[in-house]
Structures are given as C-alpha cells and as structure tokens.
Amino acid sequence: MVTAQLFAALATDALAEETDCATSAGYQYSISATSNGIRVGIAGFSQHINKFADLVLKKLAEPSKLLKANRFNAIQTSSKINVENKLLSDPYKLMPSLLSKALDKPIYSSHEILSALRETKFQDVQSFAQTHLRNVVMEAFVFGNADLSDAHMLFSKSKSILKTEAQGSLLHSLPPARMLTTAKLPAGEMRKFRAPPTDLQNPNSCTRVYWQYGEKKSDIEKLYLAAVSAMAHEPCYDTLRTKEQLGYIVSSNSDVRGDVLGFSILVQSPTKPAKFLHERIIHFVSTELDPMVRNYSKKSFENLKKMLSSELMEPPQDSSSIKSMAFAQVAERKYDFGLRSKRIAQIEEMSLDGFKQFYFQLRKGGGISVQLDPTVPAEVRKK
C-alpha cells in the first residue's frame, strides 16, 4: 500500500514538468493509489484529449525512466509529515479509521503506515512498478462531452500503451472493490473499543457509538437508513450539544460498508471523558430517539420523504460530483448510472410502518462504542 502511494506521488511529481504546457492550457491529470489498484485520471478539452492522454500514458508505461531517485527523499519526507500531522488531528477526524479497525476491516492504522514509510526505499517503489503493474486488468470510465468514438479511442490507446488486457469474464469474476469484510456484531451486544491517544497535547475526548443493521436485503432499506439519519440530526445536535453542552462537535450519520448498513452518533468534548460521552449518547437514544420514532406521525414522515426526494433531485453541481457518483458504481461493479432516478421513485414506496420496523431492527442489532481519551487527565490539565 505504501509503495503504491509513493509510486503515485513520484509519478505525479515527475509528470509535472513534462505536462507543464498542457496543464497551463487547461488539461489535468491525476495519479492515485486506491485499495484496488492505481487510478489515472485525465481531463481537458475533447479536441486534444487524445494527445494529452498519449503523453501521460506513454510516460507511465516506462516507470524506470519516469521515476526520479533524487526526488524520493523529499516525497517520502512529505508523506511522513502528512501522516504525522494526521495523528495530531482532533480525535473526531481519527474516528472513521478507528471504527473500521474496530470492525475488523483490513485497514492499516496511521502508526502502521508511518512505520512502513520510514522503512520503504526507492528500490521498493521501482520493484512495485516492475512487478505489480504487469498482467493487470484495466477498467476505463469516460464521461463528459466525449462522444462514443472518442471513448473507444481513449480506451484502446490506454490498453495498448499500458500493455493491459481488459477481459470481461475476468472482471466479472473479481470480488467488488468494496469487499464485504465488515464484522457481524452479535445482536443486542454493545462492544467497546478503546483507542490509544495519538496527540499527547490534545485535550479532547471523543466517542462514536455505532449500531449495525446488517446486510441490506433490498435497496429501499438504504433509503430508510437515510431517513433515520435525517430525522436524528436536529434532536441529536439540540440535546447533546446545546442542552447538555458536551462539546462543539456532535454528529449523527448513516454508515454504509458495502451492503452492510449502520448508524452512528459522535461527540467530541474538551471536558468530559469518553466513557461519560458514551453514557449520554446511549441515554439520548433510549429516552429521546426511540420514543420519537415510536410516536412518529404520518405527516412528519411525509415531510421527511419530501426532504429526501428534494435532496436526490438536486443535480450534481460539478464534474467531481458526477465522477464520485459514477465511481461508486464502478467500485461495486454494478454500473447502474441511473440509480438516482430509481431512488427518487423508490421514495414513494416508503411507508411509516416500514420506517419504524427498520429503525427498531437497527436498534436490536449489535454495536460498537469507539472511545478515545486524552493522555493527560482533565484535572491535571486544569492545574
């Protein structure tokens, strides 16, 4: 993983000079390491996009000539600083990776990445390029104002230059990029995961309580999860932040990992320990959220549906939004690019009874409380 990231950073750095004129004219490229390979992005005006693609791809096809040893130390140092700074972030920013770690998802912590960065040598990156960028499957996605012939031309060019073979049968036999590795939590059991502090000077505690619904059996369950998140947002903020004044950072969010659905509430506090935050979150859900759903009116639910519908009907504002939506489908290998329209139609199928049934099934599921306390106790900090 680290060698792939360093390869992407070195390649991006090396191409900067080679593509200077093209980027000044509005063309862009990006190279990044993902969980399932190297992603290359090329963007610009359609009339010369083929020439720009030819330039970028031919350079990438010869990594031994492209990668510069004299730039390795600078990029390695920059990468280490980025990871070290991440470890000094507020606890709430660390919670996504900590929850993934708690759910047994194969993810490397920032400490492990930092250790690997210190040990990696330029020869390791060269070896990665020679061994891992051969005999690979390539998947191409073209969007924008490029017509079908341009798309075919770009794909053929990429395949011939990068010496890859895109075989449909092989693609379909591969597991989805978002592999279903999330641990199944025992129903009704709330586990605790206490994480070590990463910044000795940060005074904040943070707790994120996660409830797992389980694998979705139909697409409408995803909409019910979105409805739960939307409904919980205001009372969660009003009670835990405004009334109880636990801290400035309070959030409630739906959690989707492949086909596994969940819901979580997060609170960060400069004065209260993580255990106390956990107790207040559980109390809020039991005494406010549960009764609220139990007594939820049909009128309130119809207003909730209208809000979800208006959010889905809002068109993407830029090409980045379109790309994110499309790549979500590519990553899951579902290729349902008209999903938004289907979701809007499915909202009409949602019922109040179905919503309540979904919520209380979610509450019956297993959960994890991820807790992060500061190194120095509050009473010591005050002195």
XYZ file of C-alpha atoms in Angstrom:
383
model
C 0.000 0.000 0.000
C 2.729 2.467 0.987
C 4.868 1.654 -2.052
C 1.817 2.167 -4.280
C 1.195 5.576 -2.708
C 4.838 6.580 -3.108
C 4.792 5.382 -6.724
C 1.731 7.558 -7.413
C 3.361 10.568 -5.708
C 6.665 10.119 -7.584
C 4.893 9.677 -10.914
C 2.723 12.755 -10.309
C 5.804 14.783 -9.394
C 7.805 13.582 -12.414
C 4.982 14.371 -14.858
C 4.605 17.960 -13.626
C 7.447 19.258 -15.797
C 6.551 17.049 -18.773
C 2.961 18.308 -18.865
C 3.547 21.942 -17.907
C 2.380 23.421 -21.227
C -0.714 21.205 -21.372
C -1.765 21.928 -17.790
C -1.334 25.656 -18.443
C -3.810 25.220 -21.305
C -6.418 23.674 -19.006
C -5.609 19.953 -19.170
C -5.310 17.981 -15.936
C -4.033 14.593 -14.813
C -4.089 12.726 -11.522
C -2.439 9.518 -10.324
C -3.507 7.904 -7.062
C -3.240 4.584 -5.256
C -6.556 3.035 -4.238
C -7.476 -0.145 -2.388
C -7.806 -1.994 -5.686
C -5.097 -0.538 -7.885
C -3.638 2.596 -9.460
C -6.138 5.159 -10.714
C -5.140 7.510 -13.539
C -7.381 10.474 -14.307
C -7.083 12.621 -17.447
C -9.286 15.640 -18.117
C -9.445 18.522 -20.565
C -10.915 19.800 -23.793
C -12.098 16.958 -26.006
C -10.389 18.140 -29.213
C -6.884 17.424 -27.831
C -7.584 14.968 -25.016
C -6.137 12.090 -27.067
C -2.787 13.862 -27.440
C -2.667 14.636 -23.732
C -3.598 11.056 -22.840
C -0.874 9.808 -25.172
C 1.713 11.981 -23.384
C 0.724 10.921 -19.849
C 0.231 7.218 -20.560
C 3.475 6.772 -22.512
C 5.430 8.270 -19.617
C 3.649 5.980 -17.155
C 4.369 2.976 -19.349
C 8.097 3.389 -18.668
C 8.362 3.880 -14.892
C 12.085 3.092 -14.852
C 12.663 6.257 -16.915
C 9.927 8.331 -15.280
C 10.664 7.899 -11.568
C 13.464 10.103 -10.227
C 15.633 8.782 -7.386
C 16.737 12.306 -6.406
C 13.102 13.225 -5.627
C 12.375 10.171 -3.461
C 13.674 11.552 -0.152
C 11.683 14.789 -0.493
C 8.435 12.966 -1.340
C 8.977 10.336 1.364
C 9.571 13.090 3.946
C 6.477 14.976 2.788
C 4.386 11.801 3.061
C 5.666 11.143 6.599
C 4.839 14.695 7.662
C 1.307 14.311 6.272
C 0.746 11.123 8.280
C 2.285 12.648 11.431
C 0.002 15.672 11.068
C -2.962 13.348 10.681
C -2.057 11.739 14.002
C -2.141 15.210 15.577
C -5.673 15.854 14.320
C -8.664 16.238 16.606
C -9.960 12.826 17.756
C -13.165 13.073 15.700
C -11.092 13.101 12.492
C -9.493 9.791 13.527
C -12.824 8.083 14.182
C -13.553 6.765 10.631
C -10.341 4.691 10.539
C -10.703 3.657 14.201
C -14.239 2.370 13.587
C -13.021 0.427 10.551
C -10.259 -1.045 12.712
C -12.794 -1.945 15.411
C -14.980 -3.696 12.835
C -12.085 -5.959 11.790
C -11.866 -4.407 8.349
C -8.342 -4.977 6.972
C -7.167 -1.396 7.268
C -3.752 -0.086 8.246
C -3.580 2.462 11.061
C -1.660 5.732 10.673
C 1.012 4.321 13.030
C 1.499 1.297 10.741
C 1.618 3.485 7.612
C 4.161 5.796 9.226
C 6.345 2.821 10.184
C 6.186 1.451 6.629
C 7.022 4.876 5.167
C 10.187 5.045 7.265
C 11.332 1.633 6.041
C 10.479 1.998 2.335
C 13.338 2.606 -0.098
C 13.369 3.906 -3.660
C 14.220 0.390 -4.872
C 10.959 -0.848 -3.312
C 8.973 1.626 -5.408
C 10.866 0.592 -8.541
C 10.154 -3.044 -7.744
C 6.453 -2.248 -7.269
C 6.263 -0.682 -10.709
C 8.008 -3.654 -12.323
C 6.043 -6.423 -10.608
C 2.596 -5.026 -9.843
C 1.929 -3.040 -12.997
C 2.182 -6.088 -15.266
C -0.552 -8.545 -16.209
C -3.232 -6.353 -14.708
C -6.857 -5.860 -15.617
C -7.796 -2.360 -16.729
C -11.216 -0.772 -16.350
C -11.851 2.548 -18.100
C -14.588 5.104 -17.440
C -15.096 8.059 -19.799
C -17.606 10.845 -19.165
C -18.236 14.445 -20.132
C -18.689 15.725 -23.668
C -16.527 12.999 -25.234
C -18.573 11.051 -27.763
C -18.589 7.251 -28.095
C -15.844 7.163 -30.721
C -13.589 9.303 -28.506
C -14.283 6.994 -25.578
C -13.363 3.906 -27.609
C -10.229 5.629 -28.872
C -9.101 6.584 -25.353
C -9.736 3.080 -24.083
C -7.851 1.439 -26.991
C -4.961 3.841 -26.516
C -4.780 3.136 -22.777
C -4.891 -0.616 -23.331
C -2.161 -0.615 -25.976
C 0.212 1.785 -24.198
C -0.094 0.284 -20.708
C 0.038 -3.280 -22.025
C -3.037 -4.394 -20.138
C -5.777 -6.768 -21.180
C -9.346 -5.954 -20.110
C -11.234 -9.232 -20.110
C -14.936 -9.020 -19.333
C -15.091 -12.531 -17.885
C -12.194 -11.799 -15.535
C -13.714 -8.505 -14.397
C -16.993 -10.174 -13.509
C -15.216 -12.917 -11.549
C -13.310 -10.431 -9.403
C -14.742 -9.504 -5.989
C -16.175 -5.982 -5.693
C -13.660 -3.321 -4.808
C -15.640 -2.668 -1.637
C -15.252 -6.142 -0.282
C -17.690 -7.208 2.408
C -15.211 -7.639 5.250
C -17.205 -5.935 7.998
C -17.534 -7.993 11.158
C -21.050 -9.185 12.002
C -21.797 -7.951 15.509
C -23.823 -10.089 17.949
C -27.399 -8.790 18.187
C -28.111 -6.695 21.266
C -24.463 -6.531 22.350
C -22.577 -3.234 22.638
C -18.824 -3.765 22.446
C -16.268 -1.166 23.489
C -13.131 -0.327 21.541
C -10.752 1.972 23.396
C -8.213 3.548 21.076
C -4.789 4.847 22.145
C -4.309 8.646 22.046
C -2.241 9.940 19.140
C -1.577 13.527 20.218
C -0.198 13.935 23.739
C -1.200 17.616 23.833
C -4.774 17.325 22.521
C -7.230 17.863 25.410
C -10.296 16.359 23.706
C -12.089 13.086 24.322
C -14.257 11.538 21.646
C -16.810 8.719 21.448
C -18.549 7.286 18.418
C -21.360 4.800 19.060
C -22.244 2.597 16.082
C -25.314 0.374 15.645
C -25.277 -2.280 12.917
C -28.436 -3.089 10.976
C -26.790 -5.846 8.952
C -26.758 -6.659 5.240
C -29.410 -4.903 3.224
C -31.917 -7.194 1.535
C -33.454 -4.519 -0.688
C -32.461 -1.091 -1.975
C -35.262 0.637 -0.076
C -33.514 -0.174 3.214
C -30.785 2.291 2.220
C -33.449 4.980 1.943
C -34.829 4.095 5.367
C -31.298 4.481 6.749
C -31.024 7.919 5.112
C -34.384 8.809 6.692
C -33.165 7.764 10.165
C -30.056 9.913 9.768
C -32.064 12.919 8.587
C -34.623 12.563 11.395
C -31.960 12.193 14.131
C -29.797 15.132 13.056
C -31.653 18.008 14.732
C -32.609 16.382 18.081
C -29.123 14.877 18.402
C -27.459 18.268 17.958
C -30.031 20.079 20.103
C -29.736 17.695 23.077
C -26.097 16.622 23.148
C -24.544 19.922 22.088
C -26.963 22.719 23.021
C -28.731 21.403 26.119
C -26.071 19.163 27.663
C -23.157 21.221 26.273
C -20.927 18.180 25.903
C -18.853 19.766 23.151
C -18.948 21.704 19.910
C -18.650 18.649 17.666
C -21.766 16.470 17.595
C -22.933 14.479 14.571
C -25.223 11.627 13.580
C -24.584 9.764 10.334
C -25.634 6.764 8.316
C -22.821 4.252 7.788
C -22.647 2.103 4.633
C -19.895 -0.514 4.193
C -20.571 -2.449 1.029
C -24.022 -3.903 1.696
C -23.744 -3.594 5.488
C -25.867 -0.750 6.868
C -25.300 1.035 10.158
C -25.867 4.292 12.015
C -23.614 6.209 14.392
C -23.545 9.192 16.726
C -20.298 11.020 17.522
C -19.479 13.517 20.281
C -16.146 15.232 20.959
C -15.651 17.042 24.275
C -12.831 19.074 25.863
C -14.157 18.466 29.389
C -15.859 15.049 29.609
C -14.212 11.586 29.398
C -15.113 9.187 26.603
C -16.991 6.834 28.948
C -19.297 9.666 30.034
C -19.933 10.645 26.407
C -20.878 7.018 25.669
C -23.394 7.029 28.526
C -25.002 10.284 27.362
C -25.316 9.054 23.770
C -26.978 5.818 24.921
C -29.292 7.803 27.238
C -30.268 10.181 24.409
C -31.113 7.344 22.023
C -33.087 5.401 24.656
C -35.053 8.305 26.113
C -35.489 10.632 23.127
C -34.850 8.972 19.783
C -36.665 5.686 20.496
C -39.881 7.389 21.723
C -39.668 9.876 18.847
C -39.705 7.070 16.259
C -42.352 5.131 18.166
C -44.674 8.157 18.079
C -43.643 9.477 14.653
C -46.674 10.785 12.781
C -47.613 10.134 9.183
C -47.405 13.875 8.454
C -43.854 14.081 9.823
C -42.850 11.037 7.798
C -44.280 12.511 4.577
C -42.256 15.684 5.199
C -39.175 13.521 5.715
C -39.799 11.797 2.380
C -40.155 15.154 0.634
C -36.827 16.294 2.075
C -35.076 13.115 0.857
C -36.668 13.488 -2.566
C -35.587 17.127 -2.948
C -32.006 16.206 -1.988
C -31.903 13.438 -4.592
C -33.458 15.663 -7.255
C -30.735 18.265 -6.777
C -28.491 17.804 -9.839
C -24.721 17.337 -9.405
C -23.068 20.739 -9.258
C -19.794 19.873 -10.997
C -17.851 17.144 -12.781
C -16.296 15.967 -9.495
C -19.753 15.128 -8.136
C -20.628 13.223 -11.302
C -17.337 11.333 -11.132
C -17.845 10.415 -7.453
C -21.324 9.056 -8.135
C -20.128 7.122 -11.150
C -17.052 5.667 -9.442
C -19.227 4.414 -6.595
C -20.989 2.249 -9.180
C -17.728 1.240 -10.842
C -16.202 0.263 -7.475
C -19.150 -2.019 -6.687
C -19.228 -3.270 -10.312
C -22.948 -2.591 -10.549
C -22.760 0.056 -13.315
C -26.219 1.396 -12.513
C -25.642 5.001 -13.581
C -29.344 5.838 -13.424
C -29.565 4.927 -9.753
C -30.556 8.424 -8.638
C -33.783 8.333 -10.671
C -34.600 4.899 -9.254
C -34.029 6.128 -5.700
C -36.433 9.035 -6.247
C -39.107 6.613 -7.485
C -38.490 4.277 -4.524
C -39.165 7.071 -2.031
C -42.845 6.812 -2.918
C -42.757 3.146 -1.857
C -41.527 4.001 1.649
C -44.070 3.555 4.427
C -44.214 4.764 8.026
C -44.525 1.186 9.292
C -41.537 0.125 7.208
C -39.526 3.050 8.584
C -40.319 2.153 12.190
C -39.598 -1.523 11.575
C -36.214 -0.632 10.046
C -35.288 1.637 12.960
C -36.062 -0.837 15.725
C -34.322 -3.635 13.810
C -31.291 -1.336 13.690
C -31.526 -0.767 17.443
C -31.698 -4.501 18.114
C -28.511 -5.079 16.165
C -25.052 -5.245 17.670
C -22.973 -2.161 18.239
C -19.514 -0.800 18.937
C -18.537 2.184 21.061
C -15.193 3.596 19.910
C -13.669 5.701 22.700
C -10.623 7.948 22.620
C -9.411 9.774 25.737
C -6.565 12.315 26.017
C -3.269 11.290 27.569
C -3.340 13.960 30.280
C -6.382 13.827 32.614
C -8.647 16.918 32.709
C -7.831 17.743 36.353
C -4.108 17.780 35.568
C -4.624 19.989 32.514
C -6.590 22.487 34.607
C -3.693 22.779 37.104
